[in-house]
Tab-separated table of C-alpha atoms and ligand atoms in Angstrom:
chain	number	residue	atom	x	y	z
A	1	MET	CA	-247.205	112.827	180.385
A	2	THR	CA	-250.305	111.721	178.577
A	3	THR	CA	-253.531	111.954	179.586
A	4	ALA	CA	-255.305	108.691	180.472
A	5	THR	CA	-257.991	107.818	177.676
A	6	ALA	CA	-261.606	106.901	178.564
A	7	GLN	CA	-261.012	103.410	177.247
A	8	PRO	CA	-262.022	100.561	179.372
A	9	LEU	CA	-259.266	98.621	181.258
A	10	PRO	CA	-258.381	95.474	179.995
A	11	HIS	CA	-259.325	93.610	183.033
A	12	VAL	CA	-260.977	94.470	186.120
A	13	GLY	CA	-261.329	92.382	189.218
A	14	ILE	CA	-263.630	92.972	191.812
A	15	THR	CA	-263.157	96.593	193.255
A	16	LEU	CA	-264.133	98.249	195.944
A	17	ASN	CA	-265.027	101.873	196.264
A	18	LEU	CA	-262.735	103.839	198.658
A	19	THR	CA	-264.136	105.538	201.904
A	20	ARG	CA	-262.506	109.010	202.275
A	21	ASP	CA	-259.711	108.035	204.526
A	22	ALA	CA	-258.806	105.328	202.682
A	23	LYS	CA	-256.276	105.049	199.665
A	24	ALA	CA	-255.445	102.270	197.237
A	25	CYS	CA	-252.076	100.815	197.113
A	26	ALA	CA	-250.130	102.271	194.206
A	27	MET	CA	-248.782	98.713	193.475
A	28	CYS	CA	-251.037	96.100	194.312
A	29	GLY	CA	-254.335	98.045	194.423
A	30	VAL	CA	-255.576	96.659	197.941
A	31	ALA	CA	-257.347	99.464	200.128
A	32	VAL	CA	-255.024	100.968	202.654
A	33	GLU	CA	-256.975	102.256	205.781
A	34	HIS	CA	-255.170	105.340	207.174
A	35	PRO	CA	-252.249	105.324	204.604
A	36	VAL	CA	-248.771	106.739	205.498
A	37	ASP	CA	-246.947	106.789	202.513
A	38	ARG	CA	-248.685	108.851	199.844
A	39	VAL	CA	-247.883	108.162	196.021
A	40	ASP	CA	-249.096	111.074	194.063
A	41	VAL	CA	-250.012	110.313	189.937
A	42	ASN	CA	-249.957	113.268	187.773
A	43	VAL	CA	-252.414	112.256	185.632
A	44	GLY	CA	-252.113	115.508	183.453
A	45	VAL	CA	-254.169	118.753	182.653
A	46	ARG	CA	-257.766	118.375	182.543
A	47	TRP	CA	-259.898	121.498	181.059
A	48	HIS	CA	-262.776	122.418	183.256
A	49	ARG	CA	-265.933	124.366	182.568
A	50	LEU	CA	-265.597	127.853	184.622
A	51	PRO	CA	-269.013	127.965	186.966
A	52	GLY	CA	-271.343	130.790	185.183
A	53	GLY	CA	-269.032	130.711	182.020
A	54	ASN	CA	-270.462	129.486	178.594
A	55	ALA	CA	-269.188	126.485	176.990
A	56	SER	CA	-265.692	127.488	175.629
A	57	ASP	CA	-264.942	129.142	178.817
A	58	ARG	CA	-262.796	126.445	180.146
A	59	ALA	CA	-259.737	126.717	182.762
A	60	PRO	CA	-257.112	123.949	183.056
A	61	ARG	CA	-256.399	122.488	186.173
A	62	SER	CA	-254.049	119.525	186.553
A	63	LEU	CA	-255.123	115.922	187.698
A	64	VAL	CA	-253.583	114.336	191.050
A	65	VAL	CA	-254.365	111.368	191.621
A	66	THR	CA	-253.182	110.040	195.137
A	67	PHE	CA	-252.118	106.587	196.053
A	68	SER	CA	-250.450	104.845	199.046
A	69	ARG	CA	-248.492	101.477	199.479
A	70	CYS	CA	-250.029	98.629	201.121
A	71	GLU	CA	-247.333	97.103	204.081
A	72	ALA	CA	-246.363	94.324	202.078
A	73	CYS	CA	-245.371	97.019	198.862
A	74	ALA	CA	-243.806	99.388	201.532
A	75	VAL	CA	-241.227	96.579	202.074
A	76	ARG	CA	-240.936	95.709	198.302
A	77	ARG	CA	-240.014	99.268	197.988
A	78	GLN	CA	-237.315	99.264	200.624
A	79	HIS	CA	-235.848	96.590	198.955
A	80	ALA	CA	-235.838	98.505	195.489
A	81	GLU	CA	-234.159	101.406	197.095
A	82	ALA	CA	-231.373	98.704	198.742
A	83	LEU	CA	-230.863	97.359	195.377
A	84	VAL	CA	-230.195	100.946	193.919
A	85	GLU	CA	-227.526	101.073	196.983
A	86	LEU	CA	-226.101	97.569	196.423
A	87	TYR	CA	-226.018	97.650	192.839
A	88	PRO	CA	-225.385	101.615	191.609
A	89	ARG	CA	-224.308	100.536	188.265
A	90	VAL	CA	-226.939	98.716	186.913
A	91	ALA	CA	-229.145	101.347	188.582
A	92	ALA	CA	-227.628	104.308	186.710
A	93	ALA	CA	-227.933	102.227	183.654
A	94	GLN	CA	-231.959	102.649	183.902
A	95	GLY	CA	-231.386	106.700	184.598
A	96	ALA	CA	-232.109	108.832	187.466
A	97	ARG	CA	-232.047	107.335	190.867
A	98	ASP	CA	-235.927	107.321	191.409
A	99	VAL	CA	-236.433	105.960	188.081
A	100	ALA	CA	-234.153	102.963	188.998
A	101	ALA	CA	-236.016	102.367	192.039
A	102	LEU	CA	-239.037	102.638	190.677
A	103	ARG	CA	-238.106	99.813	188.014
A	104	PHE	CA	-236.457	97.407	190.632
A	105	GLU	CA	-239.813	97.772	192.442
A	106	ALA	CA	-241.776	96.596	189.173
A	107	VAL	CA	-239.451	93.884	188.582
A	108	LEU	CA	-239.467	92.239	192.336
A	109	ALA	CA	-243.666	92.862	192.236
A	110	VAL	CA	-243.439	90.296	189.395
A	111	GLY	CA	-242.272	87.668	192.121
A	112	ASP	CA	-245.270	88.619	194.712
A	113	LEU	CA	-247.796	88.672	191.270
A	114	LEU	CA	-246.590	85.092	191.020
A	115	ARG	CA	-245.966	84.277	194.771
A	116	ALA	CA	-242.295	83.341	193.796
A	117	PRO	CA	-240.853	86.067	195.827
A	118	ILE	CA	-237.569	87.381	194.864
A	119	SER	CA	-235.316	87.775	197.681
A	120	LEU	CA	-231.809	89.859	197.724
A	121	ASP	CA	-229.577	87.251	198.974
A	122	GLY	CA	-229.651	83.658	197.760
A	123	ALA	CA	-226.871	82.765	200.441
A	124	VAL	CA	-228.949	83.736	203.022
A	125	SER	CA	-232.271	82.315	202.116
A	126	GLY	CA	-231.087	79.499	199.442
A	127	ASN	CA	-233.761	80.882	197.725
A	128	VAL	CA	-233.806	79.969	194.040
A	129	SER	CA	-235.521	83.068	193.164
A	130	ALA	CA	-232.775	85.543	194.486
A	131	VAL	CA	-231.114	88.798	193.165
A	132	ALA	CA	-227.318	88.262	194.567
A	133	SER	CA	-225.242	89.700	192.155
A	134	ALA	CA	-225.614	92.746	189.641
A	135	ARG	CA	-225.673	90.444	186.783
A	136	GLU	CA	-228.458	88.726	188.023
A	137	LEU	CA	-230.471	92.268	188.535
A	138	ALA	CA	-229.415	93.402	185.271
A	139	LEU	CA	-230.878	89.731	183.775
A	140	LEU	CA	-233.650	90.449	186.039
A	141	LEU	CA	-234.579	93.909	184.057
A	142	GLU	CA	-233.941	92.357	180.695
A	143	ARG	CA	-236.401	89.352	181.160
A	144	VAL	CA	-239.140	91.027	183.115
A	145	LEU	CA	-239.112	94.916	183.205
A	146	ALA	CA	-241.445	94.929	180.014
A	147	PRO	CA	-244.199	93.123	181.817
A	148	ALA	CA	-243.164	94.631	185.075
A	149	LEU	CA	-243.941	98.339	184.223
A	150	ALA	CA	-247.345	97.364	183.471
A	151	LEU	CA	-248.000	95.730	186.792
A	152	PRO	CA	-248.781	99.100	189.098
A	153	PHE	CA	-252.328	99.597	189.895
A	154	SER	CA	-251.648	103.724	189.612
A	155	ARG	CA	-250.801	102.772	186.073
A	156	ASP	CA	-254.316	103.545	185.061
A	157	ALA	CA	-254.723	106.228	187.528
A	158	GLU	CA	-257.642	108.385	186.360
A	159	ALA	CA	-259.909	105.118	185.637
A	160	ARG	CA	-258.729	103.857	188.860
A	161	GLN	CA	-259.079	106.984	191.454
A	162	GLY	CA	-261.526	105.951	193.859
A	163	ILE	CA	-261.317	102.333	193.648
A	164	ALA	CA	-259.583	99.295	195.203
A	165	GLY	CA	-258.903	95.623	194.547
A	166	ALA	CA	-260.482	93.220	196.267
A	167	SER	CA	-257.091	91.494	196.450
A	168	PRO	CA	-253.525	91.958	195.856
A	169	TRP	CA	-253.162	92.307	192.082
A	170	ALA	CA	-256.894	91.806	191.283
A	171	HIS	CA	-256.450	94.426	188.243
A	172	VAL	CA	-253.866	92.003	186.460
A	173	GLY	CA	-255.204	90.307	183.605
A	174	PRO	CA	-254.564	86.844	182.125
A	175	GLU	CA	-252.348	88.129	179.563
A	176	LEU	CA	-250.238	90.310	181.616
A	177	ARG	CA	-249.863	87.576	183.912
A	178	THR	CA	-248.712	85.198	181.151
A	179	ALA	CA	-246.013	87.855	180.353
A	180	ALA	CA	-244.707	88.069	183.714
A	181	ARG	CA	-244.644	84.277	184.091
A	182	ASP	CA	-242.937	83.704	180.767
A	183	GLY	CA	-240.369	86.818	181.567
A	184	LEU	CA	-239.852	85.387	185.359
A	185	ALA	CA	-239.452	81.617	184.146
A	186	ALA	CA	-236.371	82.963	181.246
A	187	TRP	CA	-234.818	85.038	184.051
A	188	LEU	CA	-234.813	81.677	186.278
A	189	ARG	CA	-233.236	79.889	183.092
A	190	ALA	CA	-230.742	82.491	182.591
A	191	ARG	CA	-229.468	82.380	185.949
A	192	ILE	CA	-229.091	78.807	185.699
A	193	ALA	CA	-227.116	78.765	182.965
A	194	LYS	CA	-224.939	81.360	184.255
A	195	PRO	CA	-221.357	80.728	183.124
A	196	SER	CA	-219.667	80.275	186.566
A	197	SER	CA	-215.818	79.256	186.714
A	198	PRO	CA	-215.857	75.410	186.925
A	199	VAL	CA	-214.784	74.374	190.706
A	200	ALA	CA	-211.280	73.761	191.573
A	201	LEU	CA	-211.394	70.360	193.923
A	202	PRO	CA	-208.204	69.613	195.970
A	203	VAL	CA	-206.736	65.639	195.562
A	204	PRO	CA	-209.538	63.654	197.397
A	205	GLU	CA	-209.045	61.978	200.689
A	206	GLY	CA	-207.212	58.620	200.129
A	207	ALA	CA	-204.589	59.280	197.366
A	208	GLU	CA	-201.260	58.458	198.529
A	209	VAL	CA	-199.710	60.977	195.625
A	210	LEU	CA	-200.950	64.208	196.645
A	211	GLY	CA	-201.353	65.843	193.245
A	212	CYS	CA	-202.150	64.304	189.721
A	213	ALA	CA	-199.837	61.096	188.956
A	214	LEU	CA	-198.720	62.332	185.850
A	215	CYS	CA	-198.702	66.078	185.983
A	216	GLY	CA	-198.678	66.644	189.557
A	217	VAL	CA	-201.396	69.168	189.955
A	218	GLY	CA	-202.839	69.929	193.176
A	219	THR	CA	-206.381	71.082	192.039
A	220	ALA	CA	-208.735	69.947	189.048
A	221	THR	CA	-212.574	70.291	187.983
A	222	ALA	CA	-212.693	66.192	188.429
A	223	TRP	CA	-210.349	63.170	189.377
A	224	ARG	CA	-209.912	60.245	188.468
A	225	ARG	CA	-208.786	57.350	190.899
A	226	PHE	CA	-206.817	54.960	189.846
A	227	ASN	CA	-203.517	52.674	191.451
A	228	VAL	CA	-200.899	53.161	189.476
A	229	ASN	CA	-197.553	51.578	189.656
A	230	PRO	CA	-194.785	54.184	189.725
A	231	ARG	CA	-192.445	51.725	187.530
A	232	PRO	CA	-192.923	52.597	184.362
A	233	LEU	CA	-193.329	56.291	184.655
A	234	GLY	CA	-189.565	56.541	185.842
A	235	GLY	CA	-189.798	55.607	189.587
A	236	SER	CA	-188.098	53.254	191.566
A	237	THR	CA	-189.523	49.625	191.827
A	238	ARG	CA	-191.940	49.715	194.532
A	239	ALA	CA	-193.599	46.699	196.498
A	240	ARG	CA	-197.081	47.663	195.571
A	241	ALA	CA	-199.002	50.121	193.491
A	242	LEU	CA	-200.323	53.432	194.975
A	243	ALA	CA	-203.628	54.809	195.111
A	244	ALA	CA	-203.167	57.911	192.714
A	245	VAL	CA	-205.639	60.126	191.107
A	246	ALA	CA	-205.126	62.040	187.401
A	247	CYS	CA	-206.779	65.410	185.960
A	248	PRO	CA	-209.039	65.164	183.071
A	249	VAL	CA	-206.208	65.659	180.644
A	250	CYS	CA	-203.898	63.026	182.075
A	251	ALA	CA	-207.032	60.812	182.529
A	252	ASP	CA	-207.477	61.148	178.707
A	253	ALA	CA	-203.845	60.459	177.880
A	254	ILE	CA	-203.940	57.390	180.013
A	255	ASP	CA	-207.234	56.282	178.596
A	256	ARG	CA	-205.400	56.337	175.477
A	257	TYR	CA	-202.093	55.247	175.926
A	258	GLY	CA	-202.305	53.332	179.024
A	259	VAL	CA	-199.989	54.049	182.358
A	260	GLY	CA	-196.745	54.966	181.168
A	261	ARG	CA	-194.208	57.279	179.468
A	262	THR	CA	-196.082	57.827	176.198
A	263	ALA	CA	-198.937	58.774	178.517
A	264	LEU	CA	-196.850	60.977	180.333
A	265	ALA	CA	-195.566	62.563	177.133
A	266	ALA	CA	-199.237	62.942	175.461
A	267	ALA	CA	-200.072	64.672	178.379
A	268	LEU	CA	-197.327	67.109	178.283
A	269	LEU	CA	-198.241	67.679	174.791
A	270	ALA	CA	-201.909	68.173	175.786
A	271	HIS	CA	-201.142	70.751	178.724
A	272	ALA	CA	-198.582	72.652	176.627
A	273	GLY	CA	-201.380	72.968	173.932
A	274	VAL	CA	-199.978	71.106	171.366
A	275	ARG	CA	-202.324	69.297	168.565
A	276	ARG	CA	-200.723	66.039	167.665
A	277	LEU	CA	-201.209	65.123	164.471
A	278	GLY	CA	-199.548	61.842	164.025
A	279	GLY	CA	-199.009	58.770	166.763
A	280	VAL	CA	-197.168	59.636	169.716
A	281	ASP	CA	-195.573	56.273	169.846
A	282	ASP	CA	-191.807	57.743	169.373
A	283	LEU	CA	-192.582	60.703	171.769
A	284	GLU	CA	-190.732	60.031	175.357
A	285	ALA	CA	-190.595	62.959	177.816
A	286	ASP	CA	-187.457	63.800	179.722
A	287	LEU	CA	-189.068	64.095	182.918
A	288	LEU	CA	-190.817	62.243	185.846
A	289	ALA	CA	-194.057	61.771	186.348
A	290	PHE	CA	-195.598	63.030	189.596
A	291	ALA	CA	-196.061	59.782	190.652
A	292	ALA	CA	-192.369	59.053	190.490
A	293	LEU	CA	-191.391	61.224	192.522
A	294	PRO	CA	-191.008	60.383	196.510
A	295	ILE	CA	-194.218	60.047	198.716
A	296	GLY	CA	-195.385	63.474	199.927
A	297	THR	CA	-193.911	65.363	197.422
A	298	PRO	CA	-196.071	68.319	197.789
A	299	PRO	CA	-198.584	68.850	194.450
A	300	ASN	CA	-197.502	71.591	191.460
A	301	ALA	CA	-199.754	74.866	191.486
A	302	THR	CA	-199.502	74.161	187.535
A	303	PRO	CA	-199.384	71.446	185.337
A	304	PHE	CA	-196.027	69.986	185.150
A	305	GLU	CA	-194.874	72.980	186.931
A	306	GLY	CA	-191.137	74.243	185.557
A	307	ALA	CA	-191.758	72.589	182.116
A	308	ASP	CA	-190.839	74.880	179.576
A	309	PHE	CA	-194.078	74.969	177.558
A	310	ASP	CA	-192.650	77.600	174.927
A	311	ALA	CA	-189.578	75.353	174.031
A	312	LEU	CA	-191.570	72.132	173.789
A	313	ARG	CA	-194.201	73.923	171.429
A	314	ARG	CA	-190.794	75.020	169.324
A	315	ASP	CA	-189.861	71.743	169.430
A	316	ALA	CA	-193.135	70.305	168.131
A	317	ALA	CA	-193.588	73.194	165.463
A	318	ARG	CA	-189.909	71.924	164.552
A	319	LEU	CA	-190.652	68.229	164.453
A	320	GLY	CA	-194.242	69.207	162.457
A	321	VAL	CA	-196.229	68.076	165.798
A	322	THR	CA	-197.891	71.795	165.645
A	323	ALA	CA	-199.514	73.385	168.414
B	1	LIG	ZN1	-249.560	96.826	197.685
B	2	LIG	ZN1	-202.401	66.015	185.502
């Protein structure tokens, strides 16, 4: 352990001198009367002149400064321990268990410093600042660990022995606050930008055709509503158009070619991953659009379920319509 230097602290808020039976909170620095928790910080070896000896006659003595934890910081410590249990792999990446707990404690403290408490479960609290996954915890460490490790009051243990802050985090100077704020903001942005798989939506209420009108898929990330006359799609003549929906790929084909067999062929190729080089006016798929099937037909699990996409790609390649 490095020895503390005699340099002045970069910032000192209002401090109190502690009475004998009080200790400072190792994290936020407030005075804790009748402390329960004991946090010993070994500052290093100090050489003491022996009584009665001459100037070169010195004996080593290790200096330990004792802190405690206030109630709020004790609760946060428990949360940190819980995170070690919840996310053992993230913890292991930080090193030994107590190192991980210390680091988790420090990053959670950033939230309290900035009055934006970080909870452990976003689902329960609806809190925007919640660590609810291993990824979020790893991101939090990535963004705020550096300033977080500089936060604890006990960090300058020797200079701070016998004193306490007048209020929580009073010892944290403006530069460190800015670094912590920037880190937390970056974390919040990173969380929002997280890659989540698009939500698969079922066919909306009111649609008479139970899957995409062309490919028949039953779930999609978005739906376009339209009315479709099944006849141009190979269905029988009906008295009226049906309320239908289209998945994004098929909606795109309908936008280009209108509802009909050309759109159906274009949608089939698009779902098969075939990139068309020319027009598709001459293409006609030998299959029925889903909307042309009897009403009540259950939707497909995948677009054009049952279609031989491999054969289609081979045919397309042969025709010079490359995949
Ligand atoms: Zn505290
Ligand atoms: Zn579709």
